């Protein structure tokens, strides 16, 4: 199956700093990538949909100025958490859509963010 | 709007068979997915159904009835490593996944 990587796998940062998370599709081109957030023992929550070469579409309640998404190429999307605060601590997971008759979303391994 | 229902938790015995049901309501449909998620890890893809019927893949099978808004994931010959959450997800007309809350499956020896 298709492989999606995420980097870093975990990060600890001080409150007020910015953190960038990369999501790469390693063996396929992904025109659409998705960013999710998951708090402990809760469901996946879609944050935004990222389309290559265009602005991301954010879900209701997600601040686009706080969670900056860039999908500059068909294999890379980045999520930057700006001015992170302790309440932003969560498990951030990206997925990449494989379409063209074999519709599937493959997930990256996730990034654990802890803001102190 | 869309709505997905699946049981919160199920318990089964090692070596047995378990069926996890998922019912949904939606106006747009581009398929039904099942994912497995172990604690602390990202989801991994199990199956995709877009046509009615049963898709078999090793010990796991998935069934879809579009007219009934119903799907199930069938796990055979259960192993302890199958203890995980199983997520039912509906792909809407915009190709976004709408997630169920997940079913936590507990396997007992």
Coordinates of C-alpha atoms in Angstrom, one line a residue:
Chain A
X1 CA 0.0 0.0 0.0
X2 CA 0.8 3.7 -0.2
X3 CA 3.2 5.1 2.4
X4 CA 2.8 8.4 4.1
X5 CA 5.5 9.7 6.5
X6 CA 5.3 12.4 9.1
X7 CA 8.1 14.4 10.7
X8 CA 8.7 14.9 13.6
X9 CA 7.1 11.9 15.3
X10 CA 7.0 13.8 18.6
X11 CA 7.9 17.3 19.7
X12 CA 8.0 19.1 23.0
X13 CA 8.1 22.9 22.9
X14 CA 7.6 25.9 25.1
X15 CA 4.4 27.9 25.1
X16 CA 4.5 30.7 22.5
X17 CA 6.8 28.9 20.0
X18 CA 5.8 27.7 16.6
X19 CA 6.0 24.1 15.5
X20 CA 6.1 22.8 11.9
X21 CA 4.9 19.3 11.0
X22 CA 5.7 17.7 7.6
X23 CA 3.6 15.1 5.8
X24 CA 5.0 13.4 2.8
X25 CA 3.5 10.8 0.4
X26 CA 6.5 8.6 -0.4
X27 CA 5.5 6.5 -3.3
X28 CA 2.5 8.3 -4.8
X29 CA 1.3 11.8 -5.6
X30 CA -1.4 13.2 -3.4
X31 CA -3.5 16.0 -4.7
X32 CA -5.4 16.1 -1.5
X33 CA -4.0 15.7 2.0
X34 CA -6.0 16.0 5.3
X35 CA -4.9 17.1 8.7
X36 CA -6.5 15.6 11.8
X37 CA -6.2 16.1 15.5
X38 CA -7.0 13.5 18.1
X39 CA -7.2 14.0 21.8
X40 CA -6.8 11.0 24.2
X41 CA -9.6 8.6 23.9
X42 CA -11.5 10.7 21.5
X43 CA -12.3 10.4 17.8
X44 CA -10.3 11.8 15.0
X45 CA -11.2 15.4 14.3
X46 CA -10.7 16.8 10.8
X47 CA -8.9 20.1 11.0
X48 CA -8.5 21.0 7.3
X49 CA -8.3 19.7 3.8
X50 CA -5.2 20.6 1.9
X51 CA -5.2 20.7 -1.9
X52 CA -1.9 21.1 -3.8
X53 CA -1.4 24.6 -5.1
X54 CA -4.4 26.2 -3.4
X55 CA -5.5 27.4 0.0
X56 CA -6.5 24.9 2.6
X57 CA -10.1 24.5 3.6
X58 CA -10.6 24.6 7.3
X59 CA -13.3 23.0 9.4
X60 CA -15.5 25.1 11.5
X61 CA -13.9 26.1 14.7
X62 CA -10.3 25.7 13.5
X63 CA -8.3 28.9 13.4
X64 CA -6.6 29.2 10.0
X65 CA -4.2 31.8 11.3
X66 CA -3.1 29.5 14.1
X67 CA -2.8 26.4 12.1
X68 CA -1.0 27.3 8.9
X69 CA -1.2 24.7 6.1
X70 CA 1.0 24.7 3.0
X71 CA 0.6 22.1 0.3
X72 CA 3.4 23.2 -2.0
X73 CA 3.9 20.0 -4.0
X74 CA 2.1 16.8 -4.8
X75 CA 4.1 14.9 -2.1
X76 CA 4.4 17.4 0.7
X77 CA 2.0 19.3 3.0
X78 CA 3.0 21.1 6.2
X79 CA 1.1 22.1 9.2
X80 CA 2.5 24.9 11.4
X81 CA 1.1 25.4 14.8
X82 CA 1.8 29.1 15.5
X83 CA 2.2 30.4 19.0
X84 CA 1.5 27.1 20.5
X85 CA -0.2 26.8 23.9
X86 CA -0.7 23.8 26.3
X87 CA -4.2 23.3 25.0
X88 CA -2.7 22.6 21.5
X89 CA -1.0 19.5 22.9
X90 CA -2.5 16.6 20.9
X91 CA -1.8 13.9 18.4
X92 CA -1.7 15.4 14.9
X93 CA -2.2 13.0 12.0
X94 CA -2.1 13.6 8.3
X95 CA -3.6 11.5 5.6
X96 CA -3.2 11.5 1.8
X97 CA -5.9 10.7 -0.6
X98 CA -5.3 8.1 -3.3
X99 CA -8.0 8.5 -6.0
X100 CA -8.4 7.5 -9.6
X101 CA -10.7 4.6 -9.0
X102 CA -8.8 3.3 -5.9
X103 CA -10.2 5.7 -3.5
X104 CA -8.4 5.4 -0.1
X105 CA -6.9 7.6 2.5
X106 CA -3.6 6.5 3.9
X107 CA -2.4 7.9 7.2
X108 CA 0.9 9.1 8.4
X109 CA 2.2 7.7 11.7
X110 CA 1.2 10.9 13.5
X111 CA 3.0 13.6 15.5
X112 CA 2.7 14.0 19.2
X113 CA 2.9 17.6 20.3
X114 CA 3.4 18.6 23.9
X115 CA 3.4 22.2 24.7
X116 CA 4.8 23.1 28.1
Chain B
X1 CA -26.4 16.0 7.1
X2 CA -24.5 12.9 7.9
X3 CA -24.5 10.5 10.8
X4 CA -22.6 7.4 11.6
X5 CA -23.3 4.9 14.4
X6 CA -21.2 2.1 15.7
X7 CA -21.0 0.4 19.1
X8 CA -18.7 1.9 21.6
X9 CA -17.1 -1.3 22.9
X10 CA -17.2 -5.0 22.2
X11 CA -15.6 -8.0 23.8
X12 CA -14.7 -11.2 22.2
X13 CA -12.6 -14.3 22.8
X14 CA -9.4 -15.2 21.2
X15 CA -10.0 -17.6 18.2
X16 CA -13.6 -16.5 17.9
X17 CA -15.4 -14.4 15.3
X18 CA -16.8 -10.9 15.9
X19 CA -18.9 -8.6 13.7
X20 CA -18.7 -4.9 14.2
X21 CA -21.7 -3.0 12.7
X22 CA -21.9 0.5 11.4
X23 CA -25.0 2.3 10.3
X24 CA -25.1 5.6 8.5
X25 CA -27.2 8.3 7.0
X26 CA -25.9 10.6 4.3
X27 CA -26.9 12.5 1.2
X28 CA -23.7 12.0 -0.7
X29 CA -21.8 8.7 -0.8
X30 CA -18.5 7.7 -2.2
X31 CA -17.7 4.7 -0.2
X32 CA -17.4 3.2 3.3
X33 CA -14.1 2.6 5.0
X34 CA -12.9 0.6 7.9
X35 CA -9.7 1.5 9.7
X36 CA -7.9 -0.1 12.7
X37 CA -6.3 2.1 15.3
X38 CA -4.2 0.7 18.1
X39 CA -3.8 2.9 21.2
X40 CA -1.3 5.7 20.6
X41 CA -1.0 5.0 16.9
X42 CA -2.4 6.4 13.7
X43 CA -5.2 4.6 11.9
X44 CA -4.3 1.9 9.4
X45 CA -6.5 1.1 6.4
X46 CA -8.4 -2.1 6.4
X47 CA -11.1 -2.0 3.7
X48 CA -13.1 0.1 1.3
X49 CA -16.5 -0.8 0.0
X50 CA -18.4 1.3 -2.6
X51 CA -20.6 -1.4 -4.1
X52 CA -23.0 -3.7 -2.2
X53 CA -21.6 -7.0 -1.1
X54 CA -18.9 -8.6 0.8
X55 CA -15.2 -7.9 0.4
X56 CA -12.9 -10.6 1.9
X57 CA -9.3 -9.9 2.8
X58 CA -7.7 -12.6 4.9
X59 CA -9.2 -12.8 8.3
X60 CA -11.0 -9.6 7.8
X61 CA -14.1 -9.1 5.7
X62 CA -16.3 -6.0 5.1
X63 CA -19.9 -5.9 3.9
X64 CA -21.9 -3.0 2.6
X65 CA -25.6 -2.4 1.9
X66 CA -26.1 1.0 0.4
X67 CA -29.9 0.8 0.5
X68 CA -29.9 0.0 4.2
X69 CA -27.1 2.4 5.1
X70 CA -25.3 -0.5 6.8
X71 CA -21.9 -2.0 6.9
X72 CA -20.1 -4.5 9.0
X73 CA -16.5 -5.6 9.6
X74 CA -16.1 -9.3 10.3
X75 CA -13.0 -10.5 12.1
X76 CA -12.3 -14.2 12.1
X77 CA -9.8 -16.3 14.2
X78 CA -9.3 -13.4 16.6
X79 CA -5.9 -12.8 17.9
X80 CA -4.8 -10.8 20.9
X81 CA -3.2 -8.3 18.6
X82 CA -6.6 -7.5 17.1
X83 CA -7.4 -5.6 20.3
X84 CA -7.8 -2.1 19.0
X85 CA -10.4 0.5 18.0
X86 CA -12.1 0.0 14.7
X87 CA -13.3 3.1 12.9
X88 CA -16.1 3.2 10.4
X89 CA -15.8 6.2 8.0
X90 CA -18.1 7.4 5.3
X91 CA -16.7 9.2 2.3
X92 CA -19.0 12.0 1.3
X93 CA -19.6 13.7 -2.1
X94 CA -16.5 15.9 -1.5
X95 CA -14.3 12.9 -0.9
X96 CA -13.9 13.8 2.7
X97 CA -14.1 11.1 5.4
X98 CA -16.8 11.4 8.0
X99 CA -15.7 9.4 11.0
X100 CA -17.7 7.2 13.4
X101 CA -16.6 7.4 17.0
X102 CA -15.0 4.0 16.8
X103 CA -15.6 0.6 18.4
X104 CA -13.1 -0.5 21.0
X105 CA -12.6 -4.2 20.6
X106 CA -11.3 -6.1 23.6
X107 CA -10.0 -9.6 23.0
X108 CA -9.9 -12.0 26.0
X109 CA -7.8 -15.2 26.2

